[in-house]
Coordinates of C-alpha atoms in Angstrom, one line a residue:
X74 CA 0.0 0.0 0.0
X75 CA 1.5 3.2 -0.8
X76 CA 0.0 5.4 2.1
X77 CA 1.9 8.3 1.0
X78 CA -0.6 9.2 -1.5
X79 CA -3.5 9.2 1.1
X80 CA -2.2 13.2 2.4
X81 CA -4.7 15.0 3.5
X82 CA -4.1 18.5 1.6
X83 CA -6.6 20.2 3.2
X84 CA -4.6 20.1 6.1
X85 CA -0.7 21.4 7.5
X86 CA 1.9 19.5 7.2
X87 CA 1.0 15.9 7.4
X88 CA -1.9 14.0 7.6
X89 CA -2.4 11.0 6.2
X90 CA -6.2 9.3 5.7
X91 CA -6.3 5.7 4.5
X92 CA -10.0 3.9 4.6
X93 CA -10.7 0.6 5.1
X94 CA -7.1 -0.4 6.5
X95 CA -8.2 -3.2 7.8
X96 CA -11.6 -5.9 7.1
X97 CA -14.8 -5.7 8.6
X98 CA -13.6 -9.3 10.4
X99 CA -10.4 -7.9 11.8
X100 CA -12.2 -4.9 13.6
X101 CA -14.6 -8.0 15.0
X102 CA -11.6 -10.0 15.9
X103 CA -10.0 -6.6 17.4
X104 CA -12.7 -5.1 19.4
X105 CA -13.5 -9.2 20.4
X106 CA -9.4 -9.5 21.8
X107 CA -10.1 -5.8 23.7
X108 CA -13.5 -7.0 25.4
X109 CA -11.5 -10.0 27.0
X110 CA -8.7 -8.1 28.6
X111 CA -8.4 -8.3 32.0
X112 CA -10.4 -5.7 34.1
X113 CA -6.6 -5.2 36.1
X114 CA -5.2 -4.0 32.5
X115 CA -7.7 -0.9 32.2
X116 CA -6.8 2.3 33.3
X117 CA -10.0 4.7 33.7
X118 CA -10.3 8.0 33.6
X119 CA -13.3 10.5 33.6
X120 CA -14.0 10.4 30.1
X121 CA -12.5 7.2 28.7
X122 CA -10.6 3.9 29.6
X123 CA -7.5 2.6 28.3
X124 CA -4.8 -0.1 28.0
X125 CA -0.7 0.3 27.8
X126 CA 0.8 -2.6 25.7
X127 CA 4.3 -2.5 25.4
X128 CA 4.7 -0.6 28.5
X129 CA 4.0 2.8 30.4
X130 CA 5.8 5.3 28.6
X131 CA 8.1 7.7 31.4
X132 CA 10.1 10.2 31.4
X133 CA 12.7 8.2 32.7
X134 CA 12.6 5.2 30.3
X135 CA 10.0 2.6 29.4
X136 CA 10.3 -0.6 31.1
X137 CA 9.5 -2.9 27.6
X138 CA 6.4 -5.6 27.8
X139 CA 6.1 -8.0 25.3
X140 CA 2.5 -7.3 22.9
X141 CA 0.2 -9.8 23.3
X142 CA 0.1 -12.0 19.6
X143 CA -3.5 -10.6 18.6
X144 CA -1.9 -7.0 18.7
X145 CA 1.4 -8.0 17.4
X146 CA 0.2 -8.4 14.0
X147 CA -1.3 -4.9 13.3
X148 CA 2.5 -3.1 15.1
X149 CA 4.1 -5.4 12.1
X150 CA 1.5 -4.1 9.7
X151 CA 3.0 -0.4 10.3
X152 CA 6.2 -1.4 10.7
X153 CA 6.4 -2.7 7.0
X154 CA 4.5 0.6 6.1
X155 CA 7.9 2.3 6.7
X156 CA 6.1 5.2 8.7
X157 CA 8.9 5.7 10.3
X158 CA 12.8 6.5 10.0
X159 CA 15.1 3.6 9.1
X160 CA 15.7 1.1 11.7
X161 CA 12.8 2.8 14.0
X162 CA 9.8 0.1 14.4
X163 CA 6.2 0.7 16.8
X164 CA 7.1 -0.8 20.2
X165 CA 4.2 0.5 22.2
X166 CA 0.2 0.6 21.4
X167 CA -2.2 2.5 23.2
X168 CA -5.6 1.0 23.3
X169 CA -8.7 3.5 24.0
X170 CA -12.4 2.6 24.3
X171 CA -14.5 5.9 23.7
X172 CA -18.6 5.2 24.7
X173 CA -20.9 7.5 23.0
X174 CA -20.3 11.0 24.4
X175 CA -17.0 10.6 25.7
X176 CA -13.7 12.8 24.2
X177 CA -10.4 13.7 24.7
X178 CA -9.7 17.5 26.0
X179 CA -7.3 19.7 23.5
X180 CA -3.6 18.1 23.8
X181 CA -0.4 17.6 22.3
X182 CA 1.4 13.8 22.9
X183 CA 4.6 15.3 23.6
X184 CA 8.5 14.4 23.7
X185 CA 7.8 10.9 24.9
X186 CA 7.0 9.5 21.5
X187 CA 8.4 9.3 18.4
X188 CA 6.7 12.5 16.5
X189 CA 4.7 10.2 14.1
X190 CA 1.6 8.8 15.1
X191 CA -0.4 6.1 13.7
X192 CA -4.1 5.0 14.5
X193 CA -6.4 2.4 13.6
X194 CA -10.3 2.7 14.8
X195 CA -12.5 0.3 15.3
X196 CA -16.7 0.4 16.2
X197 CA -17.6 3.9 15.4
X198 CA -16.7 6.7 13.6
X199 CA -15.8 9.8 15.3
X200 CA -14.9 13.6 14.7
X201 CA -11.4 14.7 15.5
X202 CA -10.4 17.7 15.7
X203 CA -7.2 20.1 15.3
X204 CA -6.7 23.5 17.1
X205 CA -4.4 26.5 16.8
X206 CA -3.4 27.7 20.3
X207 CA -2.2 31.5 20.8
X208 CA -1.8 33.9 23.9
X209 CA -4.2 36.8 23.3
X210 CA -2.6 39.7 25.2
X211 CA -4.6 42.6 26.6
X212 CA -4.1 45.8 28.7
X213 CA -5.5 43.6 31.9
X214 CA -4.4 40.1 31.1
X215 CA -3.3 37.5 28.7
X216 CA -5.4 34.6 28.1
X217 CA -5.3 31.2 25.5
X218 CA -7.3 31.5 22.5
X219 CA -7.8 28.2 20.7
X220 CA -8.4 28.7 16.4
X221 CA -10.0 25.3 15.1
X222 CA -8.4 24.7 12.1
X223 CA -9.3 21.2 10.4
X224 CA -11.5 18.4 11.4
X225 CA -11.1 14.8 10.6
X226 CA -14.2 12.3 10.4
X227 CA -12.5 9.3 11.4
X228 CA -14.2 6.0 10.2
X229 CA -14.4 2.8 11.7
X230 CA -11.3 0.3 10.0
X231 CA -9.6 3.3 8.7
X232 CA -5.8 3.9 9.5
X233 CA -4.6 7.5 10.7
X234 CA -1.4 9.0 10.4
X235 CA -0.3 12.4 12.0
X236 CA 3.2 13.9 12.1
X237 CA 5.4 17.2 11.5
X238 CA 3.4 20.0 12.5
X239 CA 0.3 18.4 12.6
X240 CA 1.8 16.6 15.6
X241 CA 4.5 19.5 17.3
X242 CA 2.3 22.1 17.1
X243 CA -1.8 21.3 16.6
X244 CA -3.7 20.6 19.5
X245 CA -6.1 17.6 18.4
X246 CA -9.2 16.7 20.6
X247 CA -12.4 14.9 20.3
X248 CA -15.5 16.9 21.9
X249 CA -17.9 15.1 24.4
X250 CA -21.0 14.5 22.3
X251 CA -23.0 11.9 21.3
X252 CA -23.0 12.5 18.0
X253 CA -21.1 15.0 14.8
X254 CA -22.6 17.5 12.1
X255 CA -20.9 16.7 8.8
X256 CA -19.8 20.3 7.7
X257 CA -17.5 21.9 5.2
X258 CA -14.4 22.1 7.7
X259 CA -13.9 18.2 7.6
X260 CA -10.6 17.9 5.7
X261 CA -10.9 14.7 4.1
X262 CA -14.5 14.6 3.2
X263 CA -13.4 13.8 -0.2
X264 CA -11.6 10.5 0.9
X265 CA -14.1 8.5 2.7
X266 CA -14.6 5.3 2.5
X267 CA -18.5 5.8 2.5
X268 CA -20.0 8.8 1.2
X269 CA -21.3 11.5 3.4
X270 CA -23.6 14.7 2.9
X271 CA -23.0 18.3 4.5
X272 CA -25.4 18.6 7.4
X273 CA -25.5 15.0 8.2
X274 CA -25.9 13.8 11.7
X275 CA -24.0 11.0 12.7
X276 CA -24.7 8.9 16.2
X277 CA -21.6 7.7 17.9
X278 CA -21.5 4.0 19.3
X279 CA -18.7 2.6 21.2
X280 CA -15.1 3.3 19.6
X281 CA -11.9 1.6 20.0
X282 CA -9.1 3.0 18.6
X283 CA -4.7 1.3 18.3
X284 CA -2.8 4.3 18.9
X285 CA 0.5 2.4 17.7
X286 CA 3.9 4.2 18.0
X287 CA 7.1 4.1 18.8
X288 CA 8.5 5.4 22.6
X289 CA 12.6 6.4 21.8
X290 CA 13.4 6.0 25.4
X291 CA 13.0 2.2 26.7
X292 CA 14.9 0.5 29.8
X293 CA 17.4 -2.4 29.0
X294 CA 15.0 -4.8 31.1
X295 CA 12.6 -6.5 29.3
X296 CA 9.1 -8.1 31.1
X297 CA 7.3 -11.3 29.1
X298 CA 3.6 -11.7 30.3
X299 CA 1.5 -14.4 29.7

């Protein structure tokens, strides 16, 4: 597959939008291996729950976990992509589960990672969304003003890709809603995988998405689990 001609133009510097990445029974066979993990392996927060595999990225190193087999195959899958630089493969994946109304606040993923960042979704679709921050200075004070700048509709089996300034200096966020307005400001309307109509409302379900990357900074000790 030659995702490099799947750029979103529409966009900064670089997003890229691939459909249908994987099969309608490899999302079943995904979201089937996330609803058997352990309840111990979840981590939840207020507005979402989600698994390290491949360890807890830190400051001070990663501590390396072996990925279970079921995941294994889709960090290959990227790695042969070639997302990366030479000699740099995925080593940690990031599994979220998103109910309907749940989001993610404005945010950048930082120094930790490898500035390149894949994802694959699975269940629903969902709207993400990319924001210009700037200090807005006045006589009295100075607050944060946030300038959207590009929404993504992100589709159920499609395959994500974010990285130079798209990733260093774009907030991205998901709003809390329980379901998106198609409108002129998403991105890659024109490469869908299914055809959608300005002013369409779309219900959200439950979404899991493989945020698969690479952490630079791992610990010489390795843990196997079983």
């Amino acid at each position: 597959m030659n995702w490099k001609k799947s750029q979103v133009e529409r966009c900064p510097a670089t997003v890229y939008y691939v459909p249908n990445f994987i099969t309608p029974e490899e999302e079943a066979s995904i979201l089937q291996a996330v609803s058997r993990a352990p309840k111990p392996k979840w981590t939840h927060l207020a507005n979402r729950r989600l698994i390290n595999y491949g360890g807890i990225p830190h400051p001070k190193g990663m501590i390396a976990e072996s990925i279970p087999a079921w995941l294994e195959r889709y960090v290959d899958r990227i790695n042969e992509l070639g997302l990366f630089e030479q000699g740099t493969k995925a080593n940690h994946v990031l599994v979220n589960e998103y109910l309907p109304g749940q989001g993610i606040m404005p945010h950048l993923d930082g120094p930790l990672f490898y500035p390149t960042i894949t994802t694959i979704s699975c269940g629903s679709h969902t709207l993400l969304e990319y924001f210009e921050q700037s200090e807005n200075e006045s006589s009295d004070s100075s607050t944060m003003v946030r300038r959207r700048i590009a929404s993504l509709l992100i589709e159920p089996r499609s395959l994500l890709v974010v990285k130079d300034d798209m990733y260093h200096r774009y907030l991205h966020a998901i709003q809390d809603r329980n379901e998106d307005v198609i409108d002129d400001g998403i991105a890659n309307i024109s490469q869908l995988g299914h055809e959608v109509k300005i002013g369409e409302v779309l219900h959200r379900a439950t979404r899991v998405s493989l945020t698969i990357r690479h952490v630079p900074k791992t610990t010489k000790m390795k843990i196997k689990l079983f």
